[in-house]
Every structure is written in C-alpha cells, then in structure tokens.
C-alpha cells in the first residue's frame, strides 16, 4: 500500500493531545456532497475550512467502514474498506491530507469488541471445523433443551439492542454471543490470532496517516472467566452490565499499545468504557502503564435516570452533577487524564438536556455549559452542531424515530404495558436520534445539508439555529467556542492547572478554581518544551476562577465563599452588562485572580 499522507511524530509531540480539542463527526449527518441525502467523506472535506475556523485540533470520525448498517456503521464487515454510502478509500486519503494541511489531525473509530455477522471472519467461523471457529464465542444449547427452541440459549442474558445476547445459527447447530445485537457477534480476544489480526489492521491505518483511535466499548474485550473457559456460564456474570472490565483488560490494552506503536507514534487514544470506575480509569490512563491516553466515562450520563434504565427519567440536581465530575477530576489528578464531553452520537443534545433550550436562554446556556466543561482539566470533545447550540428535535410519534435502540425500547415498553405517552416522553428526552439529525449549515432547504432528500428529517428550527447565522454573530455560541478553544491553546493553567471545586452544595452555581503553581515533577522538560513551542505560551503559573450560574434564574454571588475578586481580570464572560454582585440566568465568567 502506498501511504498517501503522513504526519511524523515531530508533528505529534509527546502529550500533544493534552492541549487539543477534539471534534466528533457523525458522517451520515454531517454534510452530503452528492445529493443522495446521506452525509459522506467528500462532504466532510468540503467543511474543513469551517472546522479550522472553529479552531479544533482533531477530527474523530464515527465509523465509515464497509457495513450492513444494522447499527449505523458500528457493525463492520470490512475494517480496511470504506462503505460506498460514504465514499472511497481515496476520498478518505484526501480528507486526511487536507486536514493535515490545515493542522488538523484525524482519529478513526475502532470497533473491535465485535464485527458484523457479514464480516469474512464470522462467515468462516460458522463452520465448526474452521480455524476461525474460536475467533467468536460459540456455545451449545442449554443442557436438556433442543437447539433453536425458546429457552435453549446458553444463558438468559440480554443484548443491548435485542431480547437475547445468544443467537442460534442453524448452519452450525450452536449459539453465538452478540451482546449488542445478532448482527454484531463478539470477537474472542482470548484467541491470540484475533488480537494479532486487529493489531495488523490498526497498523495499516496508522501507515495510511491516521493520528489515533477512539475505541468503541473497549473495556468489553476481556470477558469474565465463565465465558472464556467455555464451561458453565453464570447468567448474572454474563449479563451486559457485568461483562465489562474483565481480568485481561490491562494486558490486552498494553499489548495493543506495544504491537501497534500507539505511544511510539504519539497517537491519541481514547477508550469508550461503559461501567468503568475512577479506579479502572486511573489504571488504564496512567502513562507509566502504556495503555490508553484517556477514557470516556458514562457516570455523569446516568445521573438523570431513576434506575438502571436510561429511559427511567429523573431530575438531576446540580450538586449531584458537580460531585460526580469532581470525583473524576480528583481521581485522575495525579495519574491519568480525563476526557470531557456533554454531547456525542449516543446522547441527546446537551443544551436540551443540561441547559435551557428555550428561545430566551438557549444561547447563554449553551455558552455556559461550554465554559464549565472546557475549563475542567482534560481533553474536551465537541460534537457536531454543539458549537452553535443545536437542540433536541420535536419528535411527537414513534414514526419520527430511526434509531434501533429507540424503536426496540418502544416495542418492549409498550408490550409490558407502559403507556405510549410515557414511552414518548422518555424518547423525547433521551433518544440517540436527537444527535443524529442533519447538521444545520444555513437556512436554505434541508439546512444546506443536502440537495436531495435527507435520510433523516432536519430539525425545523434550522432556520434560526445554523452555522452560517452563528458565524456572522460575534456574540454567538460559535464565537464563544472559538474563544474557549483558543484559551486552551494559549493558557497553561487551563491545560494543566489543579482543579478545586467550590460551593459543592449550591444548587445554582458551579464554581471552581484552576491553579498552576509549578510544572508537575512527572512532566519531562522535553514535553514542557514541546507544549511551549506548540502554543507560544511560556507562562507556568496562574490561578483562574470559573463561576457559572447553571439555572434560568439570577443568583447573588456569595463573595464571602469565593477567593478574593480584588484585582481580578475578566478573561471570558457570557454577558457584556455584567453585574459585579449578581449572575444573570445562565451567565458565566472566567476570571484571572490577582
């Protein structure tokens, strides 16, 4: 293979991702270039100047590989080809080259807990005599049961998007494990041949010019002993919620790092880890262990639910949210690194979920949510449309939804007697479809996303909320994101300062300091020099105070409970007519303390 583009490690200095901001693209909904109504890779390339204007450092692409699209591309049938829906390998080469020309790096989504059931590996494994039989989890029927009959599954565990995690294959007379869906069989990482095939594929992408990997549900690759031994399976141990963080997780991640050269090439790595604790994240992201740079935690995404089900809605008091993120800040303060996000392709729109998307408060709440997140310590992630305040869509019936998870929930819940009204209320709040509507580029037909018929309806508020309108407004959400991103690039305190939460029980104010007295001893002088060279900033000390009103009512600033504001300099605020003693609804300020 001829490498069409390359970034040497000189362009990726050690630890470069600590000062970076990552922008996630869901290709199907980003920009269509050929009028078929589906976003594609040339469409992404056409918007690179916009992304450079925003100031982001990294693009993370959700899967564009060849796929039957059972789960919107997270069911991959060929890891080394591009699905025709999105373009060609040559299109991706051009995207990488054009992004690199603008100083933007590119991260691929790595989905290796499972493949598609149409992947050549799985097709071959269906033959019991195949050398690839053990590349997946195959098990006989439950003792005393006829294979293929109800209740004959090896255990009773459920899949994320289907009633059962085990699917009967008549061709081979056994069941295979798919903890997401029958179309997504799990790879058996206990098999060394599987691991080496995955690493070879990753090296192929590195040679092609990618700058890192976002690793889908990577903490599921090591399964409990009940599964790996092939012996009697404990149904509880094999359940989806108990199957994560298995006994060989660290071993597999360290091996991947070593075999692919993740640290050697200074690639950015982030592992999506549902069910990961602070302790797991500390271990996995400790630089001394050479596993991953950071993980996506889910804890703060589960705080607005009343039970294990995301659809069981519950209010989210601000002190509860602050406490959780503070635990992660403190837990990864000395070893490890945080990823910071409100939005992604699996979550509803942040301004509708955590802010106030009413016409009166949408802009200021979107700005303040961004201020709070970007001033925590870690690497921020921006999801397409978040940078100008896109909202949830006003879906009103089940016919409005596309996502398999949402449709399955509706079918199961209504079958169990949950009222249609209650089901739709949960979907309106939490469906993944809210993140997957096409991006609003302008106020023309279909929001400038396509000249054809979009694969999914555009949110009708696109005429007011769109990228072109926000780029023309110097007081917009987009302009605020630009300033936050530039601040991270320029200010060592934002990147490396110690985090301290203030007013933890206040139900309106989110306040904290970021303090940088000296460079941490663990940081090498080479790393410090690289960062200084990259940002042009040589300041190694400072103290910032962030104070944000995360409510739709004004609030008095409790000066006695905060550091002295005498001589403080306003670095960035959301309101021009700020009252020194009061924060307006959804007002936030970043202050440099004297």
PDB file of N, CA, C and O in Angstrom, residues 54 85-86 117 129 140 186 236 269 288 294 321 325 330 360 376 405 413 459 468 485 515 532 535 577:
ATOM      1  N   UNK A  54     -13.190  27.234  13.451  1.00  0.00           N
ATOM      2  CA  UNK A  54     -13.586  26.964  14.833  1.00  0.00           C
ATOM      3  C   UNK A  54     -12.364  26.800  15.722  1.00  0.00           C
ATOM      4  O   UNK A  54     -12.368  27.217  16.885  1.00  0.00           O
ATOM      5  N   UNK A  85     -21.666   4.152   0.872  1.00  0.00           N
ATOM      6  CA  UNK A  85     -22.503   5.257   1.343  1.00  0.00           C
ATOM      7  C   UNK A  85     -21.675   6.508   1.577  1.00  0.00           C
ATOM      8  O   UNK A  85     -22.152   7.639   1.363  1.00  0.00           O
ATOM      9  N   UNK A  86     -20.434   6.326   2.035  1.00  0.00           N
ATOM     10  CA  UNK A  86     -19.614   7.457   2.474  1.00  0.00           C
ATOM     11  C   UNK A  86     -18.521   7.830   1.483  1.00  0.00           C
ATOM     12  O   UNK A  86     -17.882   8.870   1.651  1.00  0.00           O
ATOM     13  N   UNK A 117     -22.028  -9.583  11.451  1.00  0.00           N
ATOM     14  CA  UNK A 117     -22.193 -11.007  11.144  1.00  0.00           C
ATOM     15  C   UNK A 117     -21.932 -11.279   9.669  1.00  0.00           C
ATOM     16  O   UNK A 117     -21.930 -12.433   9.233  1.00  0.00           O
ATOM     17  N   UNK A 129     -15.591 -26.664  11.768  1.00  0.00           N
ATOM     18  CA  UNK A 129     -14.240 -27.159  11.504  1.00  0.00           C
ATOM     19  C   UNK A 129     -13.270 -26.053  11.120  1.00  0.00           C
ATOM     20  O   UNK A 129     -12.082 -26.317  10.913  1.00  0.00           O
ATOM     21  N   UNK A 140     -22.956 -24.483  22.885  1.00  0.00           N
ATOM     22  CA  UNK A 140     -24.108 -25.356  22.628  1.00  0.00           C
ATOM     23  C   UNK A 140     -25.342 -24.873  23.382  1.00  0.00           C
ATOM     24  O   UNK A 140     -25.252 -24.003  24.258  1.00  0.00           O
ATOM     25  N   UNK A 186     -19.631 -10.949  19.032  1.00  0.00           N
ATOM     26  CA  UNK A 186     -18.441 -10.546  19.781  1.00  0.00           C
ATOM     27  C   UNK A 186     -17.218 -11.350  19.369  1.00  0.00           C
ATOM     28  O   UNK A 186     -17.265 -12.585  19.267  1.00  0.00           O
ATOM     29  N   UNK A 236     -25.740 -14.236  35.461  1.00  0.00           N
ATOM     30  CA  UNK A 236     -25.523 -12.897  36.006  1.00  0.00           C
ATOM     31  C   UNK A 236     -24.165 -12.365  35.586  1.00  0.00           C
ATOM     32  O   UNK A 236     -24.019 -11.204  35.202  1.00  0.00           O
ATOM     33  N   UNK A 269      -5.334   8.189  21.908  1.00  0.00           N
ATOM     34  CA  UNK A 269      -6.207   7.039  22.131  1.00  0.00           C
ATOM     35  C   UNK A 269      -7.193   7.356  23.240  1.00  0.00           C
ATOM     36  O   UNK A 269      -6.815   7.829  24.316  1.00  0.00           O
ATOM     37  N   UNK A 288       2.512   5.542  32.909  1.00  0.00           N
ATOM     38  CA  UNK A 288       3.541   4.543  33.197  1.00  0.00           C
ATOM     39  C   UNK A 288       3.133   3.152  32.735  1.00  0.00           C
ATOM     40  O   UNK A 288       3.990   2.298  32.485  1.00  0.00           O
ATOM     41  N   UNK A 294      -6.772   8.276  27.533  1.00  0.00           N
ATOM     42  CA  UNK A 294      -7.941   8.709  28.303  1.00  0.00           C
ATOM     43  C   UNK A 294      -9.097   7.758  28.016  1.00  0.00           C
ATOM     44  O   UNK A 294      -9.035   6.940  27.089  1.00  0.00           O
ATOM     45  N   UNK A 321     -24.459  16.499  39.888  1.00  0.00           N
ATOM     46  CA  UNK A 321     -23.619  16.536  38.686  1.00  0.00           C
ATOM     47  C   UNK A 321     -22.222  17.046  39.024  1.00  0.00           C
ATOM     48  O   UNK A 321     -21.208  16.481  38.593  1.00  0.00           O
ATOM     49  N   UNK A 325     -18.480  14.888  38.550  1.00  0.00           N
ATOM     50  CA  UNK A 325     -17.344  15.325  37.746  1.00  0.00           C
ATOM     51  C   UNK A 325     -16.151  15.674  38.626  1.00  0.00           C
ATOM     52  O   UNK A 325     -14.997  15.475  38.225  1.00  0.00           O
ATOM     53  N   UNK A 330     -10.618  14.727  40.716  1.00  0.00           N
ATOM     54  CA  UNK A 330      -9.720  14.362  41.816  1.00  0.00           C
ATOM     55  C   UNK A 330      -9.079  13.002  41.575  1.00  0.00           C
ATOM     56  O   UNK A 330      -7.896  12.798  41.848  1.00  0.00           O
ATOM     57  N   UNK A 360     -35.302  32.118  25.004  1.00  0.00           N
ATOM     58  CA  UNK A 360     -34.725  33.119  25.901  1.00  0.00           C
ATOM     59  C   UNK A 360     -33.341  32.722  26.402  1.00  0.00           C
ATOM     60  O   UNK A 360     -32.464  33.579  26.586  1.00  0.00           O
ATOM     61  N   UNK A 376     -12.692  22.492  32.865  1.00  0.00           N
ATOM     62  CA  UNK A 376     -12.240  21.353  33.645  1.00  0.00           C
ATOM     63  C   UNK A 376     -10.903  20.875  33.057  1.00  0.00           C
ATOM     64  O   UNK A 376     -10.528  21.234  31.941  1.00  0.00           O
ATOM     65  N   UNK A 405     -32.148   1.390  18.964  1.00  0.00           N
ATOM     66  CA  UNK A 405     -32.338   1.356  20.412  1.00  0.00           C
ATOM     67  C   UNK A 405     -33.679   1.977  20.792  1.00  0.00           C
ATOM     68  O   UNK A 405     -34.417   1.441  21.629  1.00  0.00           O
ATOM     69  N   UNK A 413     -41.337  -1.694  25.820  1.00  0.00           N
ATOM     70  CA  UNK A 413     -42.037  -0.996  26.893  1.00  0.00           C
ATOM     71  C   UNK A 413     -43.547  -1.040  26.697  1.00  0.00           C
ATOM     72  O   UNK A 413     -44.305  -1.289  27.650  1.00  0.00           O
ATOM     73  N   UNK A 459     -34.186  19.136  11.901  1.00  0.00           N
ATOM     74  CA  UNK A 459     -34.917  19.830  12.969  1.00  0.00           C
ATOM     75  C   UNK A 459     -35.504  21.123  12.393  1.00  0.00           C
ATOM     76  O   UNK A 459     -34.787  21.906  11.764  1.00  0.00           O
ATOM     77  N   UNK A 468     -24.185  29.184   9.614  1.00  0.00           N
ATOM     78  CA  UNK A 468     -23.946  30.443   8.913  1.00  0.00           C
ATOM     79  C   UNK A 468     -24.398  31.630   9.753  1.00  0.00           C
ATOM     80  O   UNK A 468     -23.689  32.644   9.861  1.00  0.00           O
ATOM     81  N   UNK A 485     -11.601  27.509  22.913  1.00  0.00           N
ATOM     82  CA  UNK A 485     -10.578  26.658  22.300  1.00  0.00           C
ATOM     83  C   UNK A 485      -9.241  27.395  22.251  1.00  0.00           C
ATOM     84  O   UNK A 485      -8.191  26.827  22.562  1.00  0.00           O
ATOM     85  N   UNK A 515      -5.499  26.090  39.279  1.00  0.00           N
ATOM     86  CA  UNK A 515      -4.291  26.696  39.817  1.00  0.00           C
ATOM     87  C   UNK A 515      -3.062  25.976  39.293  1.00  0.00           C
ATOM     88  O   UNK A 515      -2.972  24.752  39.376  1.00  0.00           O
ATOM     89  N   UNK A 532       5.236  24.374  24.975  1.00  0.00           N
ATOM     90  CA  UNK A 532       5.504  25.797  24.861  1.00  0.00           C
ATOM     91  C   UNK A 532       5.703  26.179  23.404  1.00  0.00           C
ATOM     92  O   UNK A 532       5.188  27.175  22.918  1.00  0.00           O
ATOM     93  N   UNK A 535       2.297  26.200  21.510  1.00  0.00           N
ATOM     94  CA  UNK A 535       1.303  27.212  21.857  1.00  0.00           C
ATOM     95  C   UNK A 535       1.853  28.624  21.896  1.00  0.00           C
ATOM     96  O   UNK A 535       1.098  29.587  21.890  1.00  0.00           O
ATOM     97  N   UNK A 577     -23.075  43.202  29.968  1.00  0.00           N
ATOM     98  CA  UNK A 577     -23.526  44.121  31.023  1.00  0.00           C
ATOM     99  C   UNK A 577     -23.520  43.421  32.375  1.00  0.00           C
ATOM    100  O   UNK A 577     -24.512  43.424  33.100  1.00  0.00           O
TER     101      UNK A 577
END
